[in-house]
Amino acid sequence: MGELETALRKVRDGGGRAFVPYVTGGYPGVDAALLRALADAGADAIEVGIPHSDPIIDGGVIQEASRVALERGTHPRDVLATIAEADLDVPVAVMTYANIVTRPGLDAFVGELAPAGVRGVIVPDLPVDEAGELEKAAEARDIDVVLLAAPGTAPERYAAIGAAAHGFVYCVTTYGVTGTRDALASTAHEVVASMRPETDVPLLVGVGIATPQHAVEACAFADGVIVGSALMGKLLDEDRAGLIELAAAFREASRAP
């Protein structure tokens, strides 16, 4: 069990709910100071995206943030340098895509994470039955590979995800890409309910958590929430203070009822 899972289990087992904000590495304003501000706002862990040219799970806000970051010449090592500079007391997970992970080789990629202070890695386009080699390389460095569970998944795959889960399970609320929604999808509860019998790892809900009220609703059945597009939307509007204020509101909303 790595530091990411340990931290989130501590929140859950203490009766709380976790708040995990996401920001896109390399986008203007996503610097060490912002990561520290998110930690100060009460984040239990922080997810930092390593931008990719084909972010298949990401909606318009994160796609735009990734585009800008890449046009600025952002390299994965730049994102890791920002995380290292922040030197946070809460665990950090990076989110990226399989091409970025496999191109330098799994050992080489994972080998750069731990020295930067990264404690988890999320690769949405690497399914559970193809994640074994990455999990082995990451486990050797006490890094949790976070798997995703989505609506419509077959029962046997829920079981496979649960058996292999580390850190937390990223429970996708609905079909489609990331982005804000008008309401929390009913499928969010279905995914969490399907995963509960399969694992004791914390179950966090992400994709479409657009408002603090959505966080309240999700935390009634999940172990926490991941919030990305709502926060990055503030930064795209050049409202850094608004991002931090909204993060604090999500933190408060996601506290145990």
Short mmCIF file of C-alpha atoms in Angstrom, two decimals:
data_model
loop_
_atom_site.label_atom_id
_atom_site.label_comp_id
_atom_site.label_asym_id
_atom_site.label_seq_id
_atom_site.Cartn_x
_atom_site.Cartn_y
_atom_site.Cartn_z
CA MET A 1 0.00 0.00 0.00
CA GLY A 2 1.52 3.29 -1.12
CA GLU A 3 1.29 6.73 0.43
CA LEU A 4 -1.64 7.72 -1.80
CA GLU A 5 -3.81 4.83 -0.68
CA THR A 6 -2.69 5.22 2.92
CA ALA A 7 -3.71 8.88 2.97
CA LEU A 8 -7.11 8.28 1.39
CA ARG A 9 -7.85 5.29 3.61
CA LYS A 10 -7.07 7.45 6.64
CA VAL A 11 -9.65 10.00 5.51
CA ARG A 12 -12.29 7.36 4.84
CA ASP A 13 -11.64 5.30 7.93
CA GLY A 14 -11.85 8.45 10.03
CA GLY A 15 -15.36 9.05 8.73
CA GLY A 16 -14.40 11.70 6.19
CA ARG A 17 -14.64 12.08 2.44
CA ALA A 18 -11.68 12.90 0.22
CA PHE A 19 -11.35 15.91 -2.04
CA VAL A 20 -8.90 15.56 -4.93
CA PRO A 21 -8.53 18.58 -7.25
CA TYR A 22 -7.08 18.19 -10.74
CA VAL A 23 -4.99 20.74 -12.64
CA THR A 24 -3.23 20.48 -15.99
CA GLY A 25 0.53 20.66 -15.69
CA GLY A 26 2.24 23.19 -17.92
CA TYR A 27 -0.78 25.47 -18.25
CA PRO A 28 -0.02 29.09 -17.29
CA GLY A 29 -0.52 29.52 -13.57
CA VAL A 30 -0.21 25.83 -12.72
CA ASP A 31 2.93 26.28 -10.69
CA ALA A 32 4.29 25.14 -7.35
CA ALA A 33 2.50 27.96 -5.55
CA LEU A 34 -0.86 26.87 -6.94
CA LEU A 35 -0.28 23.27 -5.87
CA ARG A 36 0.57 24.49 -2.37
CA ALA A 37 -2.57 26.66 -2.36
CA LEU A 38 -4.70 23.64 -3.24
CA ALA A 39 -3.12 21.69 -0.40
CA ASP A 40 -3.76 24.61 1.94
CA ALA A 41 -7.39 24.68 0.76
CA GLY A 42 -7.77 21.18 2.17
CA ALA A 43 -7.01 18.81 -0.70
CA ASP A 44 -6.40 15.28 0.55
CA ALA A 45 -4.42 14.51 -2.61
CA ILE A 46 -3.80 16.39 -5.85
CA GLU A 47 -4.01 15.10 -9.42
CA VAL A 48 -1.76 16.79 -11.96
CA GLY A 49 -2.22 16.14 -15.64
CA ILE A 50 0.74 15.55 -17.92
CA PRO A 51 -0.62 17.01 -21.19
CA HIS A 52 -1.03 14.84 -24.26
CA SER A 53 -2.03 15.76 -27.80
CA ASP A 54 -4.90 13.25 -27.86
CA PRO A 55 -6.56 13.38 -24.41
CA ILE A 56 -9.33 10.90 -25.20
CA ILE A 57 -11.15 11.02 -21.85
CA ASP A 58 -10.96 14.80 -21.48
CA GLY A 59 -13.63 17.28 -22.51
CA GLY A 60 -13.27 20.79 -23.88
CA VAL A 61 -11.80 22.55 -20.84
CA ILE A 62 -9.00 20.04 -20.23
CA GLN A 63 -8.39 19.64 -23.96
CA GLU A 64 -7.86 23.38 -24.26
CA ALA A 65 -5.59 23.45 -21.22
CA SER A 66 -3.55 20.58 -22.67
CA ARG A 67 -3.31 22.30 -26.04
CA VAL A 68 -1.99 25.50 -24.49
CA ALA A 69 0.46 23.60 -22.31
CA LEU A 70 1.84 21.67 -25.27
CA GLU A 71 2.13 24.79 -27.41
CA ARG A 72 4.24 26.25 -24.61
CA GLY A 73 6.58 23.30 -25.05
CA THR A 74 5.64 21.47 -21.87
CA HIS A 75 7.51 18.19 -21.40
CA PRO A 76 6.59 15.55 -18.81
CA ARG A 77 9.75 16.43 -16.92
CA ASP A 78 8.55 20.04 -16.63
CA VAL A 79 5.40 18.83 -14.88
CA LEU A 80 7.42 16.63 -12.56
CA ALA A 81 9.74 19.55 -11.79
CA THR A 82 6.74 21.64 -10.71
CA ILE A 83 5.54 18.86 -8.42
CA ALA A 84 9.01 18.48 -6.94
CA GLU A 85 9.28 22.23 -6.35
CA ALA A 86 5.93 22.26 -4.56
CA ASP A 87 7.22 19.64 -2.05
CA LEU A 88 3.73 18.91 -0.77
CA ASP A 89 2.65 17.16 2.41
CA VAL A 90 -0.27 15.55 0.57
CA PRO A 91 0.24 12.84 -2.07
CA VAL A 92 0.28 13.73 -5.75
CA ALA A 93 -0.93 11.52 -8.60
CA VAL A 94 -0.17 12.26 -12.23
CA MET A 95 -2.70 11.57 -14.97
CA THR A 96 -1.59 10.96 -18.53
CA TYR A 97 -1.94 8.57 -21.44
CA ALA A 98 -0.34 5.28 -22.39
CA ASN A 99 1.83 6.70 -25.19
CA ILE A 100 3.63 9.00 -22.76
CA VAL A 101 4.11 6.15 -20.28
CA THR A 102 5.32 3.51 -22.71
CA ARG A 103 7.44 5.58 -25.09
CA PRO A 104 10.39 6.01 -22.71
CA GLY A 105 9.79 2.54 -21.23
CA LEU A 106 7.81 1.76 -18.11
CA ASP A 107 10.81 1.56 -15.80
CA ALA A 108 12.23 4.83 -17.13
CA PHE A 109 8.90 6.64 -16.81
CA VAL A 110 8.09 5.37 -13.34
CA GLY A 111 11.68 5.90 -12.25
CA GLU A 112 11.26 9.66 -12.65
CA LEU A 113 8.02 9.85 -10.65
CA ALA A 114 9.12 8.97 -7.13
CA PRO A 115 12.04 11.45 -6.94
CA ALA A 116 9.59 14.21 -7.92
CA GLY A 117 7.26 13.28 -5.07
CA VAL A 118 4.63 11.51 -7.20
CA ARG A 119 2.76 8.77 -5.33
CA GLY A 120 0.19 7.69 -7.91
CA VAL A 121 -0.30 7.40 -11.66
CA ILE A 122 -3.56 7.33 -13.62
CA VAL A 123 -3.58 6.14 -17.25
CA PRO A 124 -7.17 6.13 -18.53
CA ASP A 125 -6.42 4.35 -21.81
CA LEU A 126 -4.57 1.48 -20.11
CA PRO A 127 -7.24 -1.09 -19.14
CA VAL A 128 -6.88 -3.42 -16.18
CA ASP A 129 -5.86 -6.40 -18.31
CA GLU A 130 -2.98 -4.41 -19.84
CA ALA A 131 -1.78 -2.65 -16.69
CA GLY A 132 0.17 -5.47 -15.07
CA GLU A 133 3.64 -4.43 -16.20
CA LEU A 134 3.08 -0.81 -15.17
CA GLU A 135 1.75 -1.95 -11.80
CA LYS A 136 4.84 -4.10 -11.24
CA ALA A 137 7.21 -1.26 -12.11
CA ALA A 138 5.26 1.22 -9.98
CA GLU A 139 4.93 -1.10 -6.97
CA ALA A 140 8.71 -1.42 -6.79
CA ARG A 141 8.81 2.34 -6.15
CA ASP A 142 5.79 2.51 -3.80
CA ILE A 143 3.65 4.23 -6.44
CA ASP A 144 -0.03 3.33 -6.77
CA VAL A 145 -1.48 2.70 -10.22
CA VAL A 146 -5.06 4.00 -10.09
CA LEU A 147 -7.58 2.12 -12.23
CA LEU A 148 -10.82 3.47 -13.65
CA ALA A 149 -14.26 1.91 -13.44
CA ALA A 150 -16.97 3.17 -15.78
CA PRO A 151 -20.70 2.71 -16.33
CA GLY A 152 -21.69 -0.30 -18.36
CA THR A 153 -18.69 -2.35 -17.27
CA ALA A 154 -19.27 -6.11 -17.15
CA PRO A 155 -19.39 -7.66 -13.66
CA GLU A 156 -16.28 -9.74 -14.28
CA ARG A 157 -14.32 -6.61 -15.19
CA TYR A 158 -15.49 -4.83 -12.05
CA ALA A 159 -14.12 -7.84 -10.18
CA ALA A 160 -10.80 -7.65 -12.06
CA ILE A 161 -10.48 -3.92 -11.35
CA GLY A 162 -11.21 -4.52 -7.67
CA ALA A 163 -8.63 -7.30 -7.42
CA ALA A 164 -5.91 -5.13 -8.98
CA ALA A 165 -6.87 -1.79 -7.39
CA HIS A 166 -4.34 0.37 -5.56
CA GLY A 167 -4.51 3.95 -4.33
CA PHE A 168 -8.17 4.43 -5.13
CA VAL A 169 -10.61 3.44 -7.83
CA TYR A 170 -11.53 6.32 -10.11
CA CYS A 171 -15.27 5.80 -10.53
CA VAL A 172 -16.36 7.59 -13.70
CA THR A 173 -19.81 9.10 -13.18
CA THR A 174 -21.19 8.84 -16.68
CA TYR A 175 -20.61 7.91 -20.30
CA GLY A 176 -18.53 10.43 -22.21
CA VAL A 177 -15.62 12.74 -21.53
CA THR A 178 -14.77 15.00 -18.63
CA GLY A 179 -16.54 18.30 -18.23
CA THR A 180 -19.16 20.02 -16.14
CA ARG A 181 -22.72 18.68 -16.08
CA ASP A 182 -26.02 20.15 -14.94
CA ALA A 183 -26.70 17.24 -12.59
CA LEU A 184 -24.85 14.30 -11.07
CA ALA A 185 -25.53 11.27 -13.26
CA SER A 186 -27.42 8.37 -11.69
CA THR A 187 -24.79 6.05 -13.15
CA ALA A 188 -22.30 7.40 -10.60
CA HIS A 189 -24.06 5.52 -7.82
CA GLU A 190 -24.27 2.41 -9.99
CA VAL A 191 -20.50 2.32 -10.55
CA VAL A 192 -19.71 2.78 -6.85
CA ALA A 193 -22.29 0.17 -5.82
CA SER A 194 -20.82 -2.30 -8.32
CA MET A 195 -17.28 -1.75 -7.04
CA ARG A 196 -18.06 -1.92 -3.29
CA PRO A 197 -18.16 -5.73 -3.08
CA GLU A 198 -14.99 -6.05 -5.15
CA THR A 199 -12.43 -4.00 -3.19
CA ASP A 200 -11.68 -2.24 0.08
CA VAL A 201 -9.72 0.48 -1.73
CA PRO A 202 -11.35 3.96 -1.47
CA LEU A 203 -13.85 4.69 -4.24
CA LEU A 204 -13.72 8.27 -5.56
CA VAL A 205 -16.15 9.74 -8.07
CA GLY A 206 -14.93 11.91 -10.93
CA VAL A 207 -16.08 13.37 -14.28
CA GLY A 208 -18.97 15.80 -14.14
CA ILE A 209 -18.54 17.00 -10.54
CA ALA A 210 -19.34 20.56 -11.53
CA THR A 211 -20.61 22.19 -8.34
CA PRO A 212 -20.14 21.82 -4.60
CA GLN A 213 -23.70 20.46 -4.46
CA HIS A 214 -22.65 17.64 -6.79
CA ALA A 215 -19.87 16.87 -4.32
CA VAL A 216 -22.38 16.71 -1.48
CA GLU A 217 -24.52 14.27 -3.46
CA ALA A 218 -21.58 12.09 -4.51
CA CYS A 219 -20.09 11.92 -1.02
CA ALA A 220 -23.35 10.47 0.28
CA PHE A 221 -22.36 7.16 -1.36
CA ALA A 222 -18.70 7.50 -2.44
CA ASP A 223 -15.48 7.96 -0.47
CA GLY A 224 -14.69 11.28 -2.11
CA VAL A 225 -14.64 13.31 -5.30
CA ILE A 226 -12.20 14.35 -8.00
CA VAL A 227 -12.80 17.79 -9.51
CA GLY A 228 -11.04 18.98 -12.66
CA SER A 229 -12.94 20.90 -15.33
CA ALA A 230 -14.78 23.16 -12.88
CA LEU A 231 -11.45 24.27 -11.39
CA MET A 232 -9.49 24.52 -14.64
CA GLY A 233 -12.34 26.53 -16.14
CA LYS A 234 -11.53 29.25 -13.63
CA LEU A 235 -7.90 29.24 -14.69
CA LEU A 236 -8.83 29.40 -18.37
CA ASP A 237 -10.81 32.52 -17.42
CA GLU A 238 -7.65 33.88 -15.75
CA ASP A 239 -9.32 33.69 -12.34
CA ARG A 240 -6.65 32.05 -10.19
CA ALA A 241 -8.17 33.39 -6.97
CA GLY A 242 -11.54 32.03 -8.06
CA LEU A 243 -10.02 28.58 -8.59
CA ILE A 244 -8.64 28.51 -5.06
CA GLU A 245 -11.91 29.82 -3.62
CA LEU A 246 -13.89 27.17 -5.52
CA ALA A 247 -11.49 24.45 -4.36
CA ALA A 248 -12.13 25.47 -0.75
CA ALA A 249 -15.89 25.32 -1.42
CA PHE A 250 -15.56 21.80 -2.84
CA ARG A 251 -13.48 20.81 0.16
CA GLU A 252 -16.17 21.99 2.53
CA ALA A 253 -18.95 20.37 0.51
CA SER A 254 -17.20 17.02 0.41
CA ARG A 255 -16.81 16.71 4.16
CA ALA A 256 -18.70 13.85 5.71
CA PRO A 257 -22.40 14.62 6.17
#
